[in-house]
Structures are given as structure tokens and as C-alpha cells.
Amino acid sequence: MQFSRWAAAASAALSLVATAAIPQDAQARDIVGFSGGYAAGTVVVRTNERSLYYVLGNGRAVRYPVGVGRAGKQWSGTAIISGKYLRPAWTPPAEVRHDKPNLPNVIPGGSGRNPMGAAALTLSQGEYAIHGTNNPGSIGGSVSYGCIRMYNADILDLYGRVGFGTPVIVTR
């Protein structure tokens, strides 16, 4: 009896700590009209709009505001979601390490210094991902090395909607 109370209290404390370690921003997503002939379940990123759309079908999509690649770092094309990670650790790619040589080799998941935020969806094209951020002020800007940044609450919502192999189309 005493052990189960201790276990319940420890579990509640761990949940509270885990939730506090991942900032939850306001849910910025909207259901909007959407055309373009994309199949339901497709993720479409329009970098010029700084928006990511999760296509629902029947002319509707969930729209999320995003941060996109800086000038010279943006890309366009198709990919699929190749990985799904909650509280991912981050290993800076070679280009980032070149520009910021003082970064550690790995930044643990949940760290305030980890740019991946609450979750990451890795893409089959290059070293890119759709991920959360611990810098919510970067959403809406051209701020990354090519990754798509989302508010943490929004990446968690998208994470629950997509699976491995989900098509991702990035346009300018």
C-alpha cells in the first residue's frame, strides 16, 4: 500500500517535470479552405507563406504557422516522413557545426538549448526535419538551415496526425 502511493506520487512528479521541460505554446492552427489536388493526409509546406498544411480532404486543411529556411537554405521538393521522435536529442549537422564550432556534439532531448523542441518528424530528403522549437519567436521567419519549425503544441498535434511514409511537399 505504501509503495503504490509512493509510485503514484513519483509518477505524478515525473509527469509534471516532463511537461514543464517542454514549453507548450498557444495552439496556432486553423482549419482552412485548401485546394491544389493533394490527397488527404499529405503535408504541404508553402515557404513563401510561412505555413504548413495538413490536408484533410474535401477542400480543407489544418494550417500551422512555421519558420522556414534562411535565404540560400530553403529547398523545395518532395519527401516522406522517415522518422518520428518525441523529445529528440540533436546532433548538429556538418554545416551548422562549421558555422558554430562551439556547439556540443549532441544536445540532449528536453534541454532548453535543443533546437528540436518537443518532437521531430525527419524527412527522407537530406538532413531536414519538421520539428518544434524552444524559440517560439522564430515562427513566421526565415530562420533555419532548411528545417521547418513549428510551435511545440503544433508539432505535437501534427505528430499525432501523421505516420511513417506520409508525403511531404515543400513549395516556394
mmCIF file of C-alpha atoms in Angstrom:
data_model
loop_
_atom_site.group_PDB
_atom_site.id
_atom_site.type_symbol
_atom_site.label_atom_id
_atom_site.label_comp_id
_atom_site.label_asym_id
_atom_site.label_seq_id
_atom_site.Cartn_x
_atom_site.Cartn_y
_atom_site.Cartn_z
ATOM 1 C CA MET A 1 0.000 0.000 0.000
ATOM 2 C CA GLN A 2 2.754 2.441 0.976
ATOM 3 C CA PHE A 3 4.772 1.525 -2.141
ATOM 4 C CA SER A 4 1.836 2.126 -4.505
ATOM 5 C CA ARG A 5 1.256 5.592 -3.016
ATOM 6 C CA TRP A 6 4.958 6.380 -3.411
ATOM 7 C CA ALA A 7 4.911 5.082 -7.007
ATOM 8 C CA ALA A 8 1.828 7.161 -7.837
ATOM 9 C CA ALA A 9 3.405 10.281 -6.330
ATOM 10 C CA ALA A 10 6.686 9.665 -8.176
ATOM 11 C CA SER A 11 4.834 9.131 -11.444
ATOM 12 C CA ALA A 12 2.856 12.346 -10.996
ATOM 13 C CA ALA A 13 6.045 14.267 -10.189
ATOM 14 C CA LEU A 14 7.807 12.888 -13.285
ATOM 15 C CA SER A 15 4.844 13.840 -15.480
ATOM 16 C CA LEU A 16 4.871 17.359 -14.063
ATOM 17 C CA VAL A 17 8.628 17.716 -14.656
ATOM 18 C CA ALA A 18 8.343 16.336 -18.209
ATOM 19 C CA THR A 19 5.515 18.725 -19.042
ATOM 20 C CA ALA A 20 7.373 21.709 -17.584
ATOM 21 C CA ALA A 21 10.506 20.857 -19.595
ATOM 22 C CA ILE A 22 8.623 21.158 -22.904
ATOM 23 C CA PRO A 23 7.131 24.622 -23.311
ATOM 24 C CA GLN A 24 3.611 24.474 -24.692
ATOM 25 C CA ASP A 25 2.806 27.449 -26.882
ATOM 26 C CA ALA A 26 -0.632 28.647 -27.872
ATOM 27 C CA GLN A 27 -2.236 26.437 -30.483
ATOM 28 C CA ALA A 28 -1.857 28.481 -33.642
ATOM 29 C CA ARG A 29 -3.508 26.064 -36.059
ATOM 30 C CA ASP A 30 -6.669 26.756 -38.050
ATOM 31 C CA ILE A 31 -8.933 24.696 -40.326
ATOM 32 C CA VAL A 32 -8.947 26.488 -43.688
ATOM 33 C CA GLY A 33 -10.133 26.020 -47.247
ATOM 34 C CA PHE A 34 -7.390 24.383 -49.307
ATOM 35 C CA SER A 35 -7.069 23.403 -52.945
ATOM 36 C CA GLY A 36 -4.315 22.005 -55.077
ATOM 37 C CA GLY A 37 -5.327 18.422 -55.710
ATOM 38 C CA TYR A 38 -3.351 16.917 -52.820
ATOM 39 C CA ALA A 39 -4.571 13.703 -51.247
ATOM 40 C CA ALA A 40 -5.896 13.702 -47.695
ATOM 41 C CA GLY A 41 -3.063 13.032 -45.262
ATOM 42 C CA THR A 42 -0.444 14.952 -47.279
ATOM 43 C CA VAL A 43 1.711 17.606 -45.615
ATOM 44 C CA VAL A 44 2.252 20.701 -47.778
ATOM 45 C CA VAL A 45 4.711 23.419 -46.754
ATOM 46 C CA ARG A 46 4.453 26.743 -48.559
ATOM 47 C CA THR A 47 7.649 28.511 -47.565
ATOM 48 C CA ASN A 48 6.604 31.832 -49.124
ATOM 49 C CA GLU A 49 3.518 31.829 -46.858
ATOM 50 C CA ARG A 50 5.402 30.510 -43.802
ATOM 51 C CA SER A 51 2.615 27.930 -43.495
ATOM 52 C CA LEU A 52 2.372 24.160 -43.236
ATOM 53 C CA TYR A 53 -0.880 22.467 -44.259
ATOM 54 C CA TYR A 54 -2.077 19.024 -43.242
ATOM 55 C CA VAL A 55 -4.600 18.131 -45.939
ATOM 56 C CA LEU A 56 -7.886 16.827 -44.541
ATOM 57 C CA GLY A 57 -9.605 16.376 -47.916
ATOM 58 C CA ASN A 58 -12.881 17.823 -49.195
ATOM 59 C CA GLY A 59 -11.165 21.187 -49.796
ATOM 60 C CA ARG A 60 -9.987 21.602 -46.189
ATOM 61 C CA ALA A 61 -6.668 21.530 -44.367
ATOM 62 C CA VAL A 62 -5.200 22.298 -40.969
ATOM 63 C CA ARG A 63 -2.904 25.324 -41.300
ATOM 64 C CA TYR A 64 0.032 25.875 -38.953
ATOM 65 C CA PRO A 65 2.415 28.864 -38.939
ATOM 66 C CA VAL A 66 6.052 27.831 -39.364
ATOM 67 C CA GLY A 67 9.603 29.115 -39.512
ATOM 68 C CA VAL A 68 11.477 28.175 -42.688
ATOM 69 C CA GLY A 69 14.997 28.144 -44.089
ATOM 70 C CA ARG A 70 17.025 31.334 -44.330
ATOM 71 C CA ALA A 71 17.915 32.838 -47.702
ATOM 72 C CA GLY A 72 20.064 30.298 -49.515
ATOM 73 C CA LYS A 73 18.952 27.490 -47.167
ATOM 74 C CA GLN A 74 15.392 26.979 -48.394
ATOM 75 C CA TRP A 75 14.585 23.970 -50.515
ATOM 76 C CA SER A 76 11.612 22.654 -52.382
ATOM 77 C CA GLY A 77 10.621 19.193 -53.469
ATOM 78 C CA THR A 78 9.013 16.057 -52.161
ATOM 79 C CA ALA A 79 9.929 13.766 -49.306
ATOM 80 C CA ILE A 80 8.279 11.342 -46.940
ATOM 81 C CA ILE A 81 8.282 11.229 -43.170
ATOM 82 C CA SER A 82 11.014 8.740 -42.344
ATOM 83 C CA GLY A 83 11.105 9.085 -38.542
ATOM 84 C CA LYS A 84 9.035 10.281 -35.586
ATOM 85 C CA TYR A 85 10.705 11.321 -32.333
ATOM 86 C CA LEU A 86 9.442 12.784 -29.070
ATOM 87 C CA ARG A 87 11.918 14.955 -27.149
ATOM 88 C CA PRO A 88 14.685 14.132 -29.648
ATOM 89 C CA ALA A 89 18.365 14.618 -28.969
ATOM 90 C CA TRP A 90 20.048 16.786 -31.631
ATOM 91 C CA THR A 91 23.358 16.247 -33.359
ATOM 92 C CA PRO A 92 24.279 19.406 -35.265
ATOM 93 C CA PRO A 93 24.794 18.702 -38.993
ATOM 94 C CA ALA A 94 28.226 19.454 -40.502
ATOM 95 C CA GLU A 95 27.095 22.809 -41.956
ATOM 96 C CA VAL A 96 25.814 24.008 -38.575
ATOM 97 C CA ARG A 97 28.978 22.782 -36.814
ATOM 98 C CA HIS A 98 31.070 24.680 -39.358
ATOM 99 C CA ASP A 99 29.201 27.924 -38.608
ATOM 100 C CA LYS A 100 29.001 27.298 -34.850
ATOM 101 C CA PRO A 101 32.068 25.247 -33.856
ATOM 102 C CA ASN A 102 31.453 25.661 -30.110
ATOM 103 C CA LEU A 103 28.281 23.553 -30.186
ATOM 104 C CA PRO A 104 28.498 20.219 -28.383
ATOM 105 C CA ASN A 105 28.382 17.032 -30.468
ATOM 106 C CA VAL A 106 24.933 16.188 -29.077
ATOM 107 C CA ILE A 107 22.339 18.255 -27.228
ATOM 108 C CA PRO A 108 20.032 16.000 -25.179
ATOM 109 C CA GLY A 109 16.294 15.968 -25.739
ATOM 110 C CA GLY A 110 14.410 18.196 -23.315
ATOM 111 C CA SER A 111 17.328 20.625 -22.975
ATOM 112 C CA GLY A 112 16.442 24.298 -23.359
ATOM 113 C CA ARG A 113 19.385 24.547 -25.781
ATOM 114 C CA ASN A 114 17.991 21.823 -28.041
ATOM 115 C CA PRO A 115 16.521 23.439 -31.172
ATOM 116 C CA MET A 116 14.283 20.424 -31.939
ATOM 117 C CA GLY A 117 11.718 21.258 -29.248
ATOM 118 C CA ALA A 118 9.039 18.775 -28.220
ATOM 119 C CA ALA A 119 9.098 16.492 -31.276
ATOM 120 C CA ALA A 120 10.639 15.961 -34.692
ATOM 121 C CA LEU A 121 9.487 14.368 -37.920
ATOM 122 C CA THR A 122 12.539 13.537 -40.003
ATOM 123 C CA LEU A 123 12.311 13.685 -43.764
ATOM 124 C CA SER A 124 13.748 11.328 -46.369
ATOM 125 C CA GLN A 125 15.334 14.267 -48.209
ATOM 126 C CA GLY A 126 18.663 15.349 -46.734
ATOM 127 C CA GLU A 127 19.171 16.247 -43.101
ATOM 128 C CA TYR A 128 15.878 18.098 -42.807
ATOM 129 C CA ALA A 129 13.048 17.732 -40.323
ATOM 130 C CA ILE A 130 9.781 19.297 -39.312
ATOM 131 C CA HIS A 131 10.244 19.987 -35.617
ATOM 132 C CA GLY A 132 9.242 22.042 -32.622
ATOM 133 C CA THR A 133 11.283 24.879 -31.211
ATOM 134 C CA ASN A 134 12.312 26.280 -27.858
ATOM 135 C CA ASN A 135 12.372 29.714 -29.523
ATOM 136 C CA PRO A 136 8.708 30.441 -30.366
ATOM 137 C CA GLY A 137 9.634 33.946 -31.595
ATOM 138 C CA SER A 138 11.275 32.300 -34.627
ATOM 139 C CA ILE A 139 7.944 31.075 -36.002
ATOM 140 C CA GLY A 140 6.975 33.089 -39.066
ATOM 141 C CA GLY A 141 10.529 33.914 -40.056
ATOM 142 C CA SER A 142 13.300 32.664 -42.328
ATOM 143 C CA VAL A 143 15.406 31.245 -39.537
ATOM 144 C CA SER A 144 16.741 27.739 -40.120
ATOM 145 C CA TYR A 145 19.235 25.760 -42.178
ATOM 146 C CA GLY A 146 16.326 24.253 -44.099
ATOM 147 C CA CYS A 147 14.237 22.618 -41.396
ATOM 148 C CA ILE A 148 10.610 23.578 -40.828
ATOM 149 C CA ARG A 149 9.992 24.885 -37.294
ATOM 150 C CA MET A 150 6.656 24.748 -35.511
ATOM 151 C CA TYR A 151 5.311 25.754 -32.130
ATOM 152 C CA ASN A 152 5.730 22.815 -29.750
ATOM 153 C CA ALA A 153 1.971 22.365 -29.299
ATOM 154 C CA ASP A 154 1.547 22.336 -33.074
ATOM 155 C CA ILE A 155 4.289 19.783 -33.790
ATOM 156 C CA LEU A 156 2.732 17.531 -31.154
ATOM 157 C CA ASP A 157 -0.642 17.884 -32.887
ATOM 158 C CA LEU A 158 0.887 17.121 -36.310
ATOM 159 C CA TYR A 159 2.902 14.246 -34.807
ATOM 160 C CA GLY A 160 -0.375 12.587 -33.819
ATOM 161 C CA ARG A 161 -1.854 13.013 -37.303
ATOM 162 C CA VAL A 162 0.963 11.627 -39.477
ATOM 163 C CA GLY A 163 2.745 8.320 -39.836
ATOM 164 C CA PHE A 164 5.835 6.895 -41.472
ATOM 165 C CA GLY A 165 5.664 7.381 -45.222
ATOM 166 C CA THR A 166 3.368 10.416 -45.089
ATOM 167 C CA PRO A 167 4.111 12.503 -48.196
ATOM 168 C CA VAL A 168 5.586 15.958 -47.625
ATOM 169 C CA ILE A 169 5.627 18.537 -50.418
ATOM 170 C CA VAL A 170 7.642 21.727 -49.935
ATOM 171 C CA THR A 171 6.993 24.619 -52.339
ATOM 172 C CA ARG A 172 8.323 28.140 -52.539
#
